[in-house]
Amino acid sequence: MEQLERLATTERNVPFDVQAERAALGSILLERDAIVAVSPWLMAEYFYLQKHVWMYEAMLACYNRRVPPDISTVADELRRRERLDLVGGIVYLSELTADVPTAVHVEYYGRIVERTAIFRRLIEAGGKITAIGYNEQDDIEVALDKAEAELFAVSQRRTTQDFVHISSVIDSYFEQVSELNERRGDVVGVSTGYYDMDKLTGGLQRSDLIILAARPSMGKTSFALSMAYHIGVRVHQTVAIFSLEMSREQLVQRLLAMHTGIDTQRLRTGNIDRDLHLVMEGMGVLSSAPIYIEDTPSLSIMEVRSRARRLRAQVGIDLVVVDYLQLMQARRSDNRVQEVGEISRGLKALARELDVPVLALSQLSRSVGGAHQPSSRC
């Protein structure tokens, strides 16, 4: 283990701070509440020395069992994992507490550990992007999507774990259930503005892909825009709209009609003299709403994911709307069903990646549902 530390100190090109790692761990051992301050964002993978990774994992295990992570309990946990001797034994744990007179600066030390870990991930991502650049067999859009995904993962400080023990999932789930119990009757997801729908579904849930499918001219766009209006204007949550069918001006016209109650035909023809004050007021309200519109036609799923990632990094996103699914481009295929399936999988991956609901409109064939269905303008 000493050999590992000597090797670490010679690797000057790799960002790390052993003293900050020792101070963060020592603070946690010294003060039982210190781990409460750092556990939501300080991950075991952020530590550079392997023995520090093992020690922090043992501390988190104690904390998750609601046991104070002090020298005795952490030593017991490490012994149970057969790693106590590998980290230097109780002697090393005692040295860590001796290094820090107080735990008041635990967040400061933890942020240093986090910062250096992110720089190491940038180096790793740079290597992967270089390899992508040398692989000329990839389609350019595929290559750009892969490269952007590498940087996005670093910017979001995401951790990658192959498996998570069910105990940690149960702990986090119990917190969610407790919160839901306290908020009983409230909408737990993104409110749609439709009371019955919110009551039935609890709102639009994070990481869900919701398909709104109907035949042409049945009101899909109007329905989706009414939800976007409620979420952006009434609730003031951020909505990203990918409009592949209508221009941004047409969408704004519809949103303005919703807000003012003025017929869209009058807005389209400019016959608004007697309601000009309503139009001006509505334009002011919509201008301040966190609604973002992308109206580039025939976007590919990779372009949608790329632009959504950038918007998420800039302002955050609470809902993504795609109008509509069949107008998106997929990789060339002789089977349109396979193309739509690929687009749907890509949108689901986007919902999971950004952890937001994605509402995708889908056009059904006019023959679906029979010939005697009533029709209305979309």
mmCIF file of C-alpha atoms in Angstrom:
data_model
loop_
_atom_site.group_PDB
_atom_site.id
_atom_site.type_symbol
_atom_site.label_atom_id
_atom_site.label_comp_id
_atom_site.label_asym_id
_atom_site.label_seq_id
_atom_site.Cartn_x
_atom_site.Cartn_y
_atom_site.Cartn_z
ATOM 1 C CA MET A 1 0.000 0.000 0.000
ATOM 2 C CA GLU A 2 2.873 2.381 0.769
ATOM 3 C CA GLN A 3 4.274 1.521 -2.651
ATOM 4 C CA LEU A 4 0.952 2.581 -4.193
ATOM 5 C CA GLU A 5 1.083 5.951 -2.422
ATOM 6 C CA ARG A 6 4.674 6.567 -3.547
ATOM 7 C CA LEU A 7 3.624 5.752 -7.105
ATOM 8 C CA ALA A 8 0.676 8.136 -6.831
ATOM 9 C CA THR A 9 2.869 11.028 -5.734
ATOM 10 C CA THR A 10 5.077 10.609 -8.812
ATOM 11 C CA GLU A 11 2.182 10.692 -11.277
ATOM 12 C CA ARG A 12 2.147 14.464 -11.511
ATOM 13 C CA ASN A 13 0.144 14.463 -14.720
ATOM 14 C CA VAL A 14 -2.849 12.883 -12.985
ATOM 15 C CA PRO A 15 -4.967 15.341 -10.936
ATOM 16 C CA PHE A 16 -5.406 14.175 -7.338
ATOM 17 C CA ASP A 17 -4.987 15.472 -3.785
ATOM 18 C CA VAL A 18 -4.178 12.804 -1.216
ATOM 19 C CA GLN A 19 -4.202 15.299 1.653
ATOM 20 C CA ALA A 20 -7.732 16.443 0.780
ATOM 21 C CA GLU A 21 -8.852 12.808 0.626
ATOM 22 C CA ARG A 22 -7.339 12.113 4.041
ATOM 23 C CA ALA A 23 -8.904 15.273 5.498
ATOM 24 C CA ALA A 24 -12.365 14.453 4.115
ATOM 25 C CA LEU A 25 -12.260 10.909 5.490
ATOM 26 C CA GLY A 26 -10.849 12.072 8.817
ATOM 27 C CA SER A 27 -13.626 14.652 9.165
ATOM 28 C CA ILE A 28 -16.272 11.970 8.617
ATOM 29 C CA LEU A 29 -14.693 9.745 11.276
ATOM 30 C CA LEU A 30 -14.438 12.680 13.657
ATOM 31 C CA GLU A 31 -17.995 14.013 13.422
ATOM 32 C CA ARG A 32 -21.028 11.774 12.909
ATOM 33 C CA ASP A 33 -22.976 14.447 11.003
ATOM 34 C CA ALA A 34 -20.170 15.185 8.538
ATOM 35 C CA ILE A 35 -21.207 12.409 6.174
ATOM 36 C CA VAL A 36 -24.710 13.878 5.979
ATOM 37 C CA ALA A 37 -23.229 16.976 4.338
ATOM 38 C CA VAL A 38 -21.225 15.160 1.661
ATOM 39 C CA SER A 39 -22.942 11.825 0.968
ATOM 40 C CA PRO A 40 -25.489 13.227 -1.557
ATOM 41 C CA TRP A 41 -22.738 14.272 -3.991
ATOM 42 C CA LEU A 42 -19.376 12.799 -2.906
ATOM 43 C CA MET A 43 -19.015 9.387 -4.553
ATOM 44 C CA ALA A 44 -16.574 6.641 -3.619
ATOM 45 C CA GLU A 45 -15.271 6.659 -7.203
ATOM 46 C CA TYR A 46 -14.026 10.231 -6.705
ATOM 47 C CA PHE A 47 -11.206 9.087 -4.409
ATOM 48 C CA TYR A 48 -7.884 8.414 -6.130
ATOM 49 C CA LEU A 49 -6.264 5.945 -3.740
ATOM 50 C CA GLN A 50 -7.984 2.563 -3.731
ATOM 51 C CA LYS A 51 -7.796 2.249 0.042
ATOM 52 C CA HIS A 52 -9.653 5.561 0.354
ATOM 53 C CA VAL A 53 -12.335 4.229 -2.010
ATOM 54 C CA TRP A 54 -12.794 1.183 0.229
ATOM 55 C CA MET A 55 -12.889 3.299 3.375
ATOM 56 C CA TYR A 56 -15.510 5.685 2.022
ATOM 57 C CA GLU A 57 -17.624 2.747 0.817
ATOM 58 C CA ALA A 58 -17.497 1.338 4.348
ATOM 59 C CA MET A 59 -18.530 4.728 5.757
ATOM 60 C CA LEU A 60 -21.486 4.916 3.373
ATOM 61 C CA ALA A 61 -22.500 1.371 4.321
ATOM 62 C CA CYS A 62 -22.568 2.370 7.992
ATOM 63 C CA TYR A 63 -24.494 5.539 7.210
ATOM 64 C CA ASN A 64 -27.072 3.644 5.111
ATOM 65 C CA ARG A 65 -27.661 1.319 8.080
ATOM 66 C CA ARG A 66 -28.090 4.422 10.261
ATOM 67 C CA VAL A 67 -24.912 3.589 12.184
ATOM 68 C CA PRO A 68 -22.534 6.501 12.950
ATOM 69 C CA PRO A 69 -19.369 6.017 10.820
ATOM 70 C CA ASP A 70 -16.703 6.335 13.533
ATOM 71 C CA ILE A 71 -13.381 4.505 13.871
ATOM 72 C CA SER A 72 -14.928 1.481 15.561
ATOM 73 C CA THR A 73 -17.891 0.966 13.212
ATOM 74 C CA VAL A 74 -15.900 1.647 10.039
ATOM 75 C CA ALA A 75 -13.174 -0.750 11.197
ATOM 76 C CA ASP A 76 -15.821 -3.426 11.803
ATOM 77 C CA GLU A 77 -17.279 -2.870 8.337
ATOM 78 C CA LEU A 78 -13.843 -3.056 6.709
ATOM 79 C CA ARG A 79 -13.049 -6.196 8.686
ATOM 80 C CA ARG A 80 -16.302 -7.748 7.514
ATOM 81 C CA ARG A 81 -15.272 -6.971 3.936
ATOM 82 C CA GLU A 82 -11.768 -8.367 4.614
ATOM 83 C CA ARG A 83 -10.165 -5.029 3.791
ATOM 84 C CA LEU A 84 -9.172 -3.628 7.177
ATOM 85 C CA ASP A 85 -5.549 -4.743 6.864
ATOM 86 C CA LEU A 86 -5.430 -3.609 3.235
ATOM 87 C CA VAL A 87 -6.222 -0.007 4.193
ATOM 88 C CA GLY A 88 -3.679 0.104 7.009
ATOM 89 C CA GLY A 89 -5.768 -1.108 9.931
ATOM 90 C CA ILE A 90 -7.108 0.879 12.856
ATOM 91 C CA VAL A 91 -3.767 2.680 13.034
ATOM 92 C CA TYR A 92 -4.430 4.379 9.699
ATOM 93 C CA LEU A 93 -7.994 5.276 10.694
ATOM 94 C CA SER A 94 -6.636 6.897 13.848
ATOM 95 C CA GLU A 95 -4.073 8.831 11.811
ATOM 96 C CA LEU A 96 -6.858 10.289 9.687
ATOM 97 C CA THR A 97 -8.700 11.697 12.694
ATOM 98 C CA ALA A 98 -5.434 13.105 14.056
ATOM 99 C CA ASP A 99 -4.907 15.016 10.794
ATOM 100 C CA VAL A 100 -8.008 17.186 11.248
ATOM 101 C CA PRO A 101 -8.793 19.073 14.476
ATOM 102 C CA THR A 102 -12.408 19.736 13.389
ATOM 103 C CA ALA A 103 -14.904 18.441 10.833
ATOM 104 C CA VAL A 104 -16.264 21.880 9.975
ATOM 105 C CA HIS A 105 -14.398 21.953 6.639
ATOM 106 C CA VAL A 106 -15.543 18.532 5.403
ATOM 107 C CA GLU A 107 -17.430 20.000 2.429
ATOM 108 C CA TYR A 108 -14.388 22.028 1.396
ATOM 109 C CA TYR A 109 -12.179 18.938 1.363
ATOM 110 C CA GLY A 110 -14.892 16.903 -0.343
ATOM 111 C CA ARG A 111 -15.201 19.467 -3.138
ATOM 112 C CA ILE A 112 -11.465 19.226 -3.779
ATOM 113 C CA VAL A 113 -11.775 15.447 -4.060
ATOM 114 C CA GLU A 114 -14.735 15.863 -6.411
ATOM 115 C CA ARG A 115 -12.948 18.497 -8.520
ATOM 116 C CA THR A 116 -9.826 16.424 -9.087
ATOM 117 C CA ALA A 117 -11.948 13.381 -9.939
ATOM 118 C CA ILE A 118 -13.790 15.358 -12.609
ATOM 119 C CA PHE A 119 -10.478 16.486 -14.115
ATOM 120 C CA ARG A 120 -9.402 12.841 -14.259
ATOM 121 C CA ARG A 121 -12.651 11.993 -16.006
ATOM 122 C CA LEU A 122 -12.023 14.761 -18.510
ATOM 123 C CA ILE A 123 -8.660 13.203 -19.296
ATOM 124 C CA GLU A 124 -10.333 9.819 -19.702
ATOM 125 C CA ALA A 125 -13.081 11.295 -21.894
ATOM 126 C CA GLY A 126 -10.454 13.049 -24.015
ATOM 127 C CA GLY A 127 -8.784 9.722 -24.689
ATOM 128 C CA LYS A 128 -12.085 8.143 -25.701
ATOM 129 C CA ILE A 129 -12.947 11.080 -27.984
ATOM 130 C CA THR A 130 -9.525 10.785 -29.623
ATOM 131 C CA ALA A 131 -10.215 7.108 -30.316
ATOM 132 C CA ILE A 132 -13.610 8.027 -31.785
ATOM 133 C CA GLY A 133 -11.894 10.524 -34.084
ATOM 134 C CA TYR A 134 -9.545 7.870 -35.426
ATOM 135 C CA ASN A 135 -12.417 5.469 -36.155
ATOM 136 C CA GLU A 136 -13.373 6.671 -39.625
ATOM 137 C CA GLN A 137 -15.815 3.814 -40.119
ATOM 138 C CA ASP A 138 -18.400 5.510 -37.889
ATOM 139 C CA ASP A 139 -21.040 7.733 -39.444
ATOM 140 C CA ILE A 140 -20.219 11.373 -38.602
ATOM 141 C CA GLU A 141 -23.472 11.842 -36.646
ATOM 142 C CA VAL A 142 -22.793 8.682 -34.655
ATOM 143 C CA ALA A 143 -19.259 9.866 -33.902
ATOM 144 C CA LEU A 144 -20.422 13.321 -32.799
ATOM 145 C CA ASP A 145 -23.135 11.814 -30.600
ATOM 146 C CA LYS A 146 -20.627 9.492 -28.928
ATOM 147 C CA ALA A 147 -18.146 12.324 -28.346
ATOM 148 C CA GLU A 148 -20.781 14.666 -26.968
ATOM 149 C CA ALA A 149 -22.132 11.941 -24.704
ATOM 150 C CA GLU A 150 -18.661 11.482 -23.196
ATOM 151 C CA LEU A 151 -18.373 15.181 -22.347
ATOM 152 C CA PHE A 152 -21.978 15.378 -21.161
ATOM 153 C CA ALA A 153 -21.390 12.518 -18.749
ATOM 154 C CA VAL A 154 -18.449 14.406 -17.260
ATOM 155 C CA SER A 155 -20.294 17.729 -17.065
ATOM 156 C CA GLN A 156 -23.182 16.082 -15.245
ATOM 157 C CA ARG A 157 -20.697 14.362 -12.894
ATOM 158 C CA ARG A 158 -22.403 11.078 -13.474
ATOM 159 C CA THR A 159 -21.126 7.892 -11.942
ATOM 160 C CA THR A 160 -21.193 4.558 -13.705
ATOM 161 C CA GLN A 161 -21.833 1.424 -11.700
ATOM 162 C CA ASP A 162 -22.398 -2.031 -13.121
ATOM 163 C CA PHE A 163 -24.448 -3.226 -10.151
ATOM 164 C CA VAL A 164 -25.938 -1.605 -7.065
ATOM 165 C CA HIS A 165 -26.843 -3.665 -4.018
ATOM 166 C CA ILE A 166 -30.575 -3.716 -3.399
ATOM 167 C CA SER A 167 -30.133 -2.318 0.131
ATOM 168 C CA SER A 168 -29.016 1.075 -1.209
ATOM 169 C CA VAL A 169 -31.960 1.140 -3.628
ATOM 170 C CA ILE A 170 -34.384 0.298 -0.819
ATOM 171 C CA ASP A 171 -33.011 3.138 1.316
ATOM 172 C CA SER A 172 -33.532 5.720 -1.431
ATOM 173 C CA TYR A 173 -36.934 4.262 -2.317
ATOM 174 C CA PHE A 174 -38.056 4.479 1.310
ATOM 175 C CA GLU A 175 -37.221 8.186 1.287
ATOM 176 C CA GLN A 176 -39.323 8.628 -1.857
ATOM 177 C CA VAL A 177 -42.255 6.728 -0.366
ATOM 178 C CA SER A 178 -42.049 8.774 2.832
ATOM 179 C CA GLU A 179 -42.092 11.996 0.836
ATOM 180 C CA LEU A 180 -45.047 10.793 -1.239
ATOM 181 C CA ASN A 181 -46.915 9.866 1.931
ATOM 182 C CA GLU A 182 -46.443 13.397 3.273
ATOM 183 C CA ARG A 183 -47.582 14.898 -0.036
ATOM 184 C CA ARG A 184 -50.553 12.569 -0.412
ATOM 185 C CA GLY A 185 -52.967 13.945 -2.993
ATOM 186 C CA ASP A 186 -50.382 16.211 -4.606
ATOM 187 C CA VAL A 187 -49.054 15.730 -8.133
ATOM 188 C CA VAL A 188 -45.687 14.004 -7.784
ATOM 189 C CA GLY A 189 -44.576 14.435 -11.397
ATOM 190 C CA VAL A 190 -44.900 17.318 -13.850
ATOM 191 C CA SER A 191 -48.475 18.612 -13.759
ATOM 192 C CA THR A 192 -50.272 18.509 -17.120
ATOM 193 C CA GLY A 193 -52.936 21.030 -16.176
ATOM 194 C CA TYR A 194 -55.643 18.385 -16.601
ATOM 195 C CA TYR A 195 -56.928 17.486 -13.148
ATOM 196 C CA ASP A 196 -58.329 14.044 -13.969
ATOM 197 C CA MET A 197 -55.194 13.042 -15.853
ATOM 198 C CA ASP A 198 -52.930 14.244 -13.050
ATOM 199 C CA LYS A 199 -55.061 12.404 -10.497
ATOM 200 C CA LEU A 200 -54.861 9.198 -12.529
ATOM 201 C CA THR A 201 -51.144 9.329 -13.398
ATOM 202 C CA GLY A 202 -49.634 11.561 -10.722
ATOM 203 C CA GLY A 203 -48.387 13.810 -13.523
ATOM 204 C CA LEU A 204 -45.712 13.161 -16.135
ATOM 205 C CA GLN A 205 -42.997 11.122 -14.446
ATOM 206 C CA ARG A 206 -39.269 11.632 -14.803
ATOM 207 C CA SER A 207 -37.459 9.335 -17.268
ATOM 208 C CA ASP A 208 -40.765 8.250 -18.840
ATOM 209 C CA LEU A 209 -41.428 8.272 -22.588
ATOM 210 C CA ILE A 210 -45.089 9.123 -23.164
ATOM 211 C CA ILE A 211 -46.485 8.479 -26.647
ATOM 212 C CA LEU A 212 -49.517 10.591 -27.600
ATOM 213 C CA ALA A 213 -50.899 8.797 -30.650
ATOM 214 C CA ALA A 214 -53.927 9.668 -32.781
ATOM 215 C CA ARG A 215 -55.052 9.913 -36.375
ATOM 216 C CA PRO A 216 -54.458 13.154 -38.313
ATOM 217 C CA SER A 217 -56.517 16.220 -37.348
ATOM 218 C CA MET A 218 -57.595 14.837 -33.978
ATOM 219 C CA GLY A 219 -55.966 17.576 -31.868
ATOM 220 C CA LYS A 220 -52.631 16.044 -30.856
ATOM 221 C CA THR A 221 -50.643 19.246 -31.244
ATOM 222 C CA SER A 222 -53.265 21.371 -29.491
ATOM 223 C CA PHE A 223 -53.406 18.925 -26.590
ATOM 224 C CA ALA A 224 -49.618 18.804 -26.255
ATOM 225 C CA LEU A 225 -49.325 22.589 -26.517
ATOM 226 C CA SER A 226 -51.965 23.073 -23.832
ATOM 227 C CA MET A 227 -49.819 20.965 -21.495
ATOM 228 C CA ALA A 228 -46.685 22.857 -22.518
ATOM 229 C CA TYR A 229 -48.509 26.148 -21.900
ATOM 230 C CA HIS A 230 -49.617 25.061 -18.426
ATOM 231 C CA ILE A 231 -46.166 23.764 -17.480
ATOM 232 C CA GLY A 232 -44.245 26.727 -18.895
ATOM 233 C CA VAL A 233 -46.595 29.631 -18.143
ATOM 234 C CA ARG A 234 -48.611 28.500 -15.114
ATOM 235 C CA VAL A 235 -46.105 26.294 -13.289
ATOM 236 C CA HIS A 236 -43.029 28.060 -14.714
ATOM 237 C CA GLN A 237 -41.102 24.874 -15.416
ATOM 238 C CA THR A 238 -38.806 24.577 -18.414
ATOM 239 C CA VAL A 239 -40.236 23.014 -21.582
ATOM 240 C CA ALA A 240 -38.255 22.095 -24.706
ATOM 241 C CA ILE A 241 -40.402 21.731 -27.830
ATOM 242 C CA PHE A 242 -39.056 20.069 -30.960
ATOM 243 C CA SER A 243 -41.539 21.101 -33.649
ATOM 244 C CA LEU A 244 -40.769 19.165 -36.812
ATOM 245 C CA GLU A 245 -44.095 19.991 -38.478
ATOM 246 C CA MET A 246 -44.881 23.606 -37.582
ATOM 247 C CA SER A 247 -42.671 26.679 -37.549
ATOM 248 C CA ARG A 248 -41.857 28.455 -34.306
ATOM 249 C CA GLU A 249 -44.098 31.342 -35.387
ATOM 250 C CA GLN A 250 -47.060 28.993 -35.807
ATOM 251 C CA LEU A 251 -46.476 27.529 -32.351
ATOM 252 C CA VAL A 252 -46.270 30.973 -30.767
ATOM 253 C CA GLN A 253 -49.498 31.907 -32.545
ATOM 254 C CA ARG A 254 -51.251 28.901 -31.012
ATOM 255 C CA LEU A 255 -49.857 29.591 -27.557
ATOM 256 C CA LEU A 256 -50.943 33.224 -27.847
ATOM 257 C CA ALA A 257 -54.442 32.105 -28.841
ATOM 258 C CA MET A 258 -54.581 29.854 -25.761
ATOM 259 C CA HIS A 259 -53.544 32.682 -23.472
ATOM 260 C CA THR A 260 -55.741 35.439 -24.913
ATOM 261 C CA GLY A 261 -58.753 33.418 -26.085
ATOM 262 C CA ILE A 262 -58.507 35.117 -29.483
ATOM 263 C CA ASP A 263 -59.357 32.923 -32.463
ATOM 264 C CA THR A 264 -56.258 31.730 -34.323
ATOM 265 C CA GLN A 265 -57.771 32.836 -37.635
ATOM 266 C CA ARG A 266 -57.900 36.438 -36.406
ATOM 267 C CA LEU A 267 -54.310 36.228 -35.211
ATOM 268 C CA ARG A 268 -53.295 34.713 -38.545
ATOM 269 C CA THR A 269 -54.924 37.542 -40.537
ATOM 270 C CA GLY A 270 -53.950 40.321 -38.117
ATOM 271 C CA ASN A 271 -57.563 41.273 -37.352
ATOM 272 C CA ILE A 272 -56.798 42.185 -33.723
ATOM 273 C CA ASP A 273 -57.486 45.922 -33.443
ATOM 274 C CA ARG A 274 -60.041 45.610 -30.652
ATOM 275 C CA ASP A 275 -57.940 43.046 -28.772
ATOM 276 C CA LEU A 276 -54.501 44.558 -29.288
ATOM 277 C CA HIS A 277 -54.065 45.084 -25.551
ATOM 278 C CA LEU A 278 -54.709 41.372 -24.929
ATOM 279 C CA VAL A 279 -52.157 40.422 -27.560
ATOM 280 C CA MET A 280 -49.527 42.723 -26.058
ATOM 281 C CA GLU A 281 -50.183 41.374 -22.565
ATOM 282 C CA GLY A 282 -50.039 37.792 -23.819
ATOM 283 C CA MET A 283 -46.770 38.395 -25.648
ATOM 284 C CA GLY A 284 -45.262 39.715 -22.441
ATOM 285 C CA VAL A 285 -46.365 36.666 -20.464
ATOM 286 C CA LEU A 286 -45.105 34.204 -23.080
ATOM 287 C CA SER A 287 -41.790 36.052 -23.396
ATOM 288 C CA SER A 288 -41.045 35.437 -19.728
ATOM 289 C CA ALA A 289 -42.061 31.761 -19.811
ATOM 290 C CA PRO A 290 -39.242 29.152 -19.860
ATOM 291 C CA ILE A 291 -40.396 27.620 -23.152
ATOM 292 C CA TYR A 292 -37.778 26.830 -25.797
ATOM 293 C CA ILE A 293 -38.685 25.958 -29.395
ATOM 294 C CA GLU A 294 -36.560 24.122 -31.965
ATOM 295 C CA ASP A 295 -38.282 24.008 -35.367
ATOM 296 C CA THR A 296 -35.592 22.519 -37.600
ATOM 297 C CA PRO A 297 -37.391 19.976 -39.828
ATOM 298 C CA SER A 298 -36.332 16.335 -40.161
ATOM 299 C CA LEU A 299 -34.008 16.203 -37.171
ATOM 300 C CA SER A 300 -32.402 12.868 -36.416
ATOM 301 C CA ILE A 301 -32.693 11.276 -32.993
ATOM 302 C CA MET A 302 -29.015 12.030 -32.408
ATOM 303 C CA GLU A 303 -29.530 15.718 -33.223
ATOM 304 C CA VAL A 304 -32.515 15.865 -30.867
ATOM 305 C CA ARG A 305 -30.479 14.264 -28.078
ATOM 306 C CA SER A 306 -27.547 16.584 -28.725
ATOM 307 C CA ARG A 307 -29.639 19.764 -28.622
ATOM 308 C CA ALA A 308 -31.600 18.607 -25.592
ATOM 309 C CA ARG A 309 -28.354 17.903 -23.744
ATOM 310 C CA ARG A 310 -27.050 21.390 -24.482
ATOM 311 C CA LEU A 311 -30.279 23.040 -23.331
ATOM 312 C CA ARG A 312 -30.269 20.910 -20.183
ATOM 313 C CA ALA A 313 -26.714 22.043 -19.415
ATOM 314 C CA GLN A 314 -27.624 25.706 -20.030
ATOM 315 C CA VAL A 315 -30.986 26.170 -18.313
ATOM 316 C CA GLY A 316 -32.268 22.756 -17.196
ATOM 317 C CA ILE A 317 -35.299 20.934 -18.620
ATOM 318 C CA ASP A 318 -38.494 19.665 -16.988
ATOM 319 C CA LEU A 319 -40.283 18.368 -20.098
ATOM 320 C CA VAL A 320 -39.365 17.537 -23.705
ATOM 321 C CA VAL A 321 -42.085 17.582 -26.380
ATOM 322 C CA VAL A 322 -41.506 16.093 -29.853
ATOM 323 C CA ASP A 323 -44.069 16.852 -32.590
ATOM 324 C CA TYR A 324 -44.095 14.426 -34.178
ATOM 325 C CA LEU A 325 -42.252 11.118 -34.070
ATOM 326 C CA GLN A 326 -42.652 10.010 -37.710
ATOM 327 C CA LEU A 327 -41.038 13.217 -39.023
ATOM 328 C CA MET A 328 -37.750 12.400 -37.316
ATOM 329 C CA GLN A 329 -34.957 10.861 -39.321
ATOM 330 C CA ALA A 330 -33.409 7.515 -38.498
ATOM 331 C CA ARG A 331 -30.539 5.639 -40.035
ATOM 332 C CA ARG A 332 -31.468 4.399 -43.459
ATOM 333 C CA SER A 333 -33.506 1.236 -43.428
ATOM 334 C CA ASP A 334 -35.796 -0.532 -45.847
ATOM 335 C CA ASN A 335 -38.258 -1.058 -43.006
ATOM 336 C CA ARG A 336 -40.018 2.074 -41.728
ATOM 337 C CA VAL A 337 -41.309 0.153 -38.709
ATOM 338 C CA GLN A 338 -37.717 -0.540 -37.674
ATOM 339 C CA GLU A 339 -36.843 3.133 -38.175
ATOM 340 C CA VAL A 340 -39.701 4.271 -35.918
ATOM 341 C CA GLY A 341 -38.659 1.661 -33.366
ATOM 342 C CA GLU A 342 -35.120 3.029 -33.409
ATOM 343 C CA ILE A 343 -36.418 6.581 -32.911
ATOM 344 C CA SER A 344 -38.639 5.457 -30.014
ATOM 345 C CA ARG A 345 -35.716 3.712 -28.328
ATOM 346 C CA GLY A 346 -33.618 6.846 -28.787
ATOM 347 C CA LEU A 347 -36.289 9.030 -27.178
ATOM 348 C CA LYS A 348 -36.597 6.610 -24.261
ATOM 349 C CA ALA A 349 -32.824 6.738 -23.840
ATOM 350 C CA LEU A 350 -33.049 10.544 -23.855
ATOM 351 C CA ALA A 351 -35.705 10.475 -21.124
ATOM 352 C CA ARG A 352 -33.495 8.202 -19.016
ATOM 353 C CA GLU A 353 -30.347 10.203 -19.681
ATOM 354 C CA LEU A 354 -31.839 13.602 -18.824
ATOM 355 C CA ASP A 355 -34.176 12.164 -16.168
ATOM 356 C CA VAL A 356 -37.165 14.095 -17.551
ATOM 357 C CA PRO A 357 -40.466 13.056 -19.138
ATOM 358 C CA VAL A 358 -40.454 13.037 -22.940
ATOM 359 C CA LEU A 359 -43.835 13.530 -24.631
ATOM 360 C CA ALA A 360 -43.718 12.304 -28.237
ATOM 361 C CA LEU A 361 -46.637 12.774 -30.605
ATOM 362 C CA SER A 362 -47.282 9.960 -33.067
ATOM 363 C CA GLN A 363 -49.364 9.967 -36.225
ATOM 364 C CA LEU A 364 -51.622 6.968 -36.720
ATOM 365 C CA SER A 365 -52.968 5.850 -40.069
ATOM 366 C CA ARG A 366 -56.368 7.270 -40.964
ATOM 367 C CA SER A 367 -57.645 3.706 -41.196
ATOM 368 C CA VAL A 368 -56.942 3.083 -37.503
ATOM 369 C CA GLY A 369 -60.095 3.123 -35.398
ATOM 370 C CA GLY A 370 -62.524 2.768 -38.269
ATOM 371 C CA ALA A 371 -64.090 5.195 -40.692
ATOM 372 C CA HIS A 372 -66.841 6.557 -38.450
ATOM 373 C CA GLN A 373 -64.746 8.467 -35.937
ATOM 374 C CA PRO A 374 -65.511 12.186 -35.564
ATOM 375 C CA SER A 375 -62.801 14.550 -36.719
ATOM 376 C CA SER A 376 -61.667 17.928 -35.492
ATOM 377 C CA ARG A 377 -59.002 20.394 -36.484
ATOM 378 C CA CYS A 378 -55.525 19.742 -35.029
#
